[in-house]
Amino acid sequence: MLRFKSLGSGSSGNATLVQARDGTTLTHVLVDCGLGVRELARRLGEAGLLPDQVDALFITHEHGDHIGSARSLALRQRIPVWMSAGTYAAIGEPDFEGLLRLARDGDAIGIGDLQLHPFTVPHDAREPLQLHCTDGATRLGILTDLGHVTPHVLSKLAGCRSLLLECNHDSDMLANGPYPHFLKRRIASDWGHLANRVAGETAARLQATGLREVVAAHLSKTNNHPSLARLALAGAMGCEPGDIAVADAVTGTPWRDA
Ligand SMILES: [Zn+2]
Ligand SMILES: [Zn+2]
């Protein structure tokens, strides 16, 4: 059985727990670790976990809202950390005391009863990876921090039943909002972040390959509103806005079956 729980999502910090259960055996992978050590421990506690129950970390890219306290947590709890060689280079190649594992587009990673399948995405980081996870029966996609959706991304997410999907901004709110011009351009660029409308189109395309549940994630506080993300996804997927969950910046989501 595959479950997941966002521990928080957005520019203030991202972390998502993925859990596989096989009989009495549990496997937990923490995807991104963009919180302080203490706050992360608190949110893991709310999820029913102690930090030493995390079997592996997977870091998507070097931005602070994703890498956060990954190294401290890994060293303190002796947890292996997966990231791309580019991400490792971008953080200055610190010593991970033998816990670093390099991830690559196309190379599957086995951790207990979970398999992770990383793939590259266009984003203004050195070598960003997003991923899908499976327990062998169900597939969950995690897709945040990308400027546009490539055929590669779509092919890697085909067959996912659930998807945590970036709905960063409403294009009109971004264009008319308070951000300086250069930042607006960066966010809206092909190497920035995904707009609600594009997220909706993406979800609709993946519906044809089996996608059933979408959780909107990485919403901008300034340039988006949960109701707009829900409307965009529901409109594109042909469901009710109330059927779309939104990962909160601080409370994330409850545990959900993938
Ligand atoms: Zn981010
Ligand atoms: Zn980023």
Coordinates of C-alpha atoms and ligand atoms in Angstrom, one line a residue:
M1 CA 0.0 0.0 0.0
L2 CA 1.3 3.4 -1.0
R3 CA 0.5 6.6 1.0
F4 CA 1.8 10.1 1.1
K5 CA 1.6 13.2 3.2
S6 CA 2.9 16.7 2.4
L7 CA 4.5 18.2 5.5
G8 CA 4.3 21.6 4.0
S9 CA 4.6 23.1 0.5
G10 CA 5.6 26.4 -1.0
S11 CA 8.5 28.8 -1.1
S12 CA 8.7 28.7 2.8
G13 CA 9.6 25.0 2.6
N14 CA 8.8 21.7 1.0
A15 CA 8.8 18.2 2.4
T16 CA 6.7 15.2 1.4
L17 CA 6.6 11.8 3.1
V18 CA 6.0 8.7 1.0
Q19 CA 5.2 5.5 2.8
A20 CA 5.0 1.9 1.4
R21 CA 3.4 -0.8 3.6
D22 CA 4.0 -4.4 3.0
G23 CA 2.4 -6.5 5.8
T24 CA 3.9 -5.1 8.9
T25 CA 6.9 -3.6 7.2
L26 CA 6.9 0.2 6.6
T27 CA 9.3 2.1 4.3
H28 CA 9.5 5.9 4.4
V29 CA 11.2 8.3 2.0
L30 CA 11.2 12.0 2.6
V31 CA 11.2 13.9 -0.7
D32 CA 12.8 17.3 0.0
C33 CA 13.7 18.6 3.4
G34 CA 13.1 22.4 3.1
L35 CA 12.5 23.0 6.8
G36 CA 14.6 23.6 9.9
V37 CA 15.6 20.5 11.9
R38 CA 13.3 21.2 14.8
E39 CA 10.3 22.2 12.7
L40 CA 10.8 19.1 10.5
A41 CA 10.9 16.9 13.6
R42 CA 7.7 18.5 14.8
R43 CA 5.9 17.9 11.5
L44 CA 7.2 14.3 11.3
G45 CA 5.8 13.8 14.7
E46 CA 2.4 15.1 13.5
A47 CA 2.7 12.4 10.8
G48 CA 3.3 9.8 13.4
L49 CA 7.0 9.4 12.7
L50 CA 10.3 9.9 14.5
P51 CA 13.1 11.3 12.4
D52 CA 15.0 7.9 12.7
Q53 CA 12.1 6.2 10.9
V54 CA 12.9 8.0 7.7
D55 CA 14.7 5.4 5.5
A56 CA 16.1 7.8 2.9
L57 CA 16.0 11.4 1.7
F58 CA 15.5 12.4 -1.9
I59 CA 16.4 16.0 -2.6
T60 CA 15.0 17.4 -5.9
H61 CA 17.3 20.4 -6.2
E62 CA 19.5 22.9 -4.4
H63 CA 17.0 25.7 -3.7
G64 CA 16.7 26.4 0.0
D65 CA 13.0 25.6 0.2
H66 CA 13.9 22.0 -0.9
I67 CA 17.3 21.2 0.6
G68 CA 16.8 23.0 3.9
S69 CA 18.2 20.8 6.7
A70 CA 18.8 17.7 4.6
R71 CA 22.5 17.4 5.6
S72 CA 21.9 18.0 9.3
L73 CA 19.1 15.4 9.4
A74 CA 21.1 12.9 7.4
L75 CA 24.2 13.2 9.5
R76 CA 22.3 13.2 12.8
Q77 CA 20.1 10.1 12.0
R78 CA 22.5 8.4 9.6
I79 CA 20.0 8.5 6.7
P80 CA 21.2 8.1 3.1
V81 CA 20.5 11.2 0.9
W82 CA 19.9 11.0 -2.8
M83 CA 20.4 14.0 -5.1
S84 CA 21.8 14.6 -8.6
A85 CA 25.5 15.3 -9.2
G86 CA 24.5 18.8 -10.3
T87 CA 22.6 19.5 -7.1
Y88 CA 25.6 18.2 -5.1
A89 CA 27.9 20.5 -7.0
A90 CA 25.6 23.4 -6.6
I91 CA 25.7 23.1 -2.8
G92 CA 29.5 23.1 -2.8
E93 CA 30.1 19.3 -2.4
P94 CA 29.9 19.2 1.4
D95 CA 31.0 16.0 3.3
F96 CA 28.0 13.7 3.8
E97 CA 30.2 11.1 5.7
G98 CA 29.4 8.3 3.2
L99 CA 25.6 8.9 3.2
L100 CA 25.5 10.7 -0.2
R101 CA 23.9 8.7 -3.1
L102 CA 23.9 10.2 -6.6
A103 CA 20.6 10.1 -8.5
R104 CA 20.2 10.3 -12.3
D105 CA 17.4 10.6 -14.7
G106 CA 16.4 7.1 -15.7
D107 CA 18.1 5.2 -12.9
A108 CA 15.6 3.6 -10.6
I109 CA 16.3 3.7 -6.9
G110 CA 15.2 0.9 -4.6
I111 CA 14.6 1.7 -0.9
G112 CA 12.8 -1.0 1.0
D113 CA 9.5 -1.6 -0.6
L114 CA 9.6 1.7 -2.5
Q115 CA 11.0 2.3 -6.0
L116 CA 11.8 5.9 -7.0
H117 CA 12.1 6.9 -10.6
P118 CA 13.8 10.3 -11.0
F119 CA 13.6 12.4 -14.2
T120 CA 14.9 15.8 -15.2
V121 CA 12.8 18.9 -15.4
P122 CA 13.3 22.4 -16.8
H123 CA 13.9 24.7 -13.8
D124 CA 16.6 27.3 -12.9
A125 CA 18.7 24.9 -10.9
R126 CA 21.8 22.9 -11.8
E127 CA 20.3 19.5 -12.4
P128 CA 16.8 19.4 -10.9
L129 CA 15.0 16.0 -10.7
Q130 CA 11.4 15.2 -10.0
L131 CA 10.1 11.7 -9.6
H132 CA 7.5 9.1 -9.5
C133 CA 7.3 6.5 -6.7
T134 CA 5.8 3.0 -6.7
D135 CA 5.3 0.1 -4.3
G136 CA 4.9 -2.1 -7.3
A137 CA 1.2 -1.7 -7.4
T138 CA 0.4 2.0 -7.4
R139 CA 2.3 5.0 -8.8
L140 CA 2.5 8.4 -7.2
G141 CA 4.0 11.4 -9.1
I142 CA 5.7 14.4 -7.5
L143 CA 6.1 17.4 -9.8
T144 CA 7.0 20.8 -8.5
D145 CA 9.4 23.5 -9.5
L146 CA 9.4 23.4 -13.3
G147 CA 9.0 26.2 -15.9
H148 CA 7.2 24.1 -18.5
V149 CA 6.0 20.6 -19.1
T150 CA 8.2 18.6 -21.6
P151 CA 7.2 15.4 -23.4
H152 CA 9.8 13.7 -21.2
V153 CA 8.0 14.8 -18.0
L154 CA 4.7 13.6 -19.4
S155 CA 6.1 10.2 -20.4
K156 CA 7.7 9.7 -17.0
L157 CA 4.4 10.5 -15.2
A158 CA 2.2 8.4 -17.4
G159 CA 0.4 5.7 -15.4
C160 CA 0.5 7.6 -12.1
R161 CA -2.8 7.3 -10.1
S162 CA -2.0 10.3 -7.9
L163 CA 0.1 13.4 -8.5
L164 CA 1.3 16.2 -6.2
L165 CA 1.4 19.0 -8.8
E166 CA 2.8 22.5 -8.8
C167 CA 0.2 25.2 -9.1
N168 CA 2.6 28.1 -8.4
H169 CA 0.7 31.1 -9.7
D170 CA -2.2 32.5 -11.4
S171 CA -0.8 34.3 -14.5
D172 CA -2.9 37.4 -14.0
M173 CA -2.2 37.7 -10.3
L174 CA 1.6 37.4 -11.1
A175 CA 1.4 39.9 -13.9
N176 CA -0.5 42.5 -11.9
G177 CA 1.1 41.7 -8.5
P178 CA 3.8 43.4 -6.5
Y179 CA 6.8 41.4 -7.6
P180 CA 9.6 43.3 -9.4
H181 CA 9.7 42.9 -13.1
F182 CA 12.8 40.7 -13.2
L183 CA 11.2 38.3 -10.7
K184 CA 7.9 38.1 -12.6
R185 CA 9.9 37.2 -15.7
R186 CA 11.9 34.5 -14.0
I187 CA 8.8 32.9 -12.4
A188 CA 6.8 32.9 -15.7
S189 CA 9.8 31.8 -17.8
D190 CA 10.3 28.3 -19.2
W191 CA 12.8 27.7 -16.4
G192 CA 10.7 29.1 -13.5
H193 CA 7.4 27.8 -12.1
L194 CA 4.2 26.3 -13.3
A195 CA 1.0 28.4 -13.7
N196 CA -2.4 27.1 -12.7
R197 CA -3.6 26.9 -16.2
V198 CA -0.6 24.8 -17.4
A199 CA -1.0 22.6 -14.3
G200 CA -4.6 22.0 -15.4
E201 CA -3.6 21.1 -18.9
T202 CA -1.0 18.7 -17.6
A203 CA -3.4 17.0 -15.3
A204 CA -5.9 16.6 -18.1
R205 CA -3.4 15.0 -20.3
L206 CA -2.3 12.6 -17.6
Q207 CA -5.9 11.6 -16.9
A208 CA -5.8 9.7 -20.2
T209 CA -3.0 7.6 -18.7
G210 CA -4.8 6.8 -15.5
L211 CA -4.4 9.8 -13.3
R212 CA -7.3 10.0 -10.7
E213 CA -6.2 12.3 -7.8
V214 CA -4.3 15.6 -7.9
V215 CA -3.0 17.6 -5.0
A216 CA -2.1 21.2 -5.8
A217 CA 1.2 22.1 -4.4
H218 CA 3.9 24.9 -4.1
L219 CA 1.3 27.7 -4.3
S220 CA 2.6 31.2 -4.1
K221 CA 1.2 33.2 -1.2
T222 CA 1.4 36.4 -3.2
N223 CA 0.5 35.3 -6.7
N224 CA -2.1 32.6 -6.2
H225 CA -5.1 31.5 -4.1
P226 CA -6.2 27.9 -3.3
S227 CA -9.6 28.6 -4.8
L228 CA -8.0 29.6 -8.2
A229 CA -5.8 26.5 -8.2
R230 CA -8.8 24.3 -7.4
L231 CA -10.8 26.0 -10.2
A232 CA -8.1 25.5 -12.8
L233 CA -7.5 21.9 -12.0
A234 CA -11.2 20.9 -11.6
G235 CA -12.1 22.7 -14.8
A236 CA -9.4 20.9 -16.7
M237 CA -10.1 17.5 -15.1
G238 CA -13.9 17.7 -15.2
C239 CA -14.5 17.4 -11.5
E240 CA -15.7 19.7 -8.7
P241 CA -13.3 22.2 -7.2
G242 CA -14.0 20.6 -3.8
D243 CA -12.5 17.3 -5.1
I244 CA -9.1 19.0 -5.4
A245 CA -6.9 19.0 -2.4
V246 CA -4.4 21.8 -1.8
A247 CA -1.1 21.3 0.1
D248 CA -0.9 24.0 2.7
A249 CA 2.4 25.9 3.3
V250 CA 2.5 24.9 7.0
T251 CA 0.0 22.0 7.5
G252 CA 0.6 20.3 4.2
T253 CA -2.0 17.6 3.7
P254 CA -3.4 14.7 5.8
W255 CA -2.1 11.2 4.9
R256 CA -3.6 10.2 1.5
D257 CA -3.7 6.9 -0.3
A258 CA -1.8 7.2 -3.5
Ligands
ZN1 ZN 10.6 25.4 -4.6
ZN2 ZN 13.2 25.6 -7.1

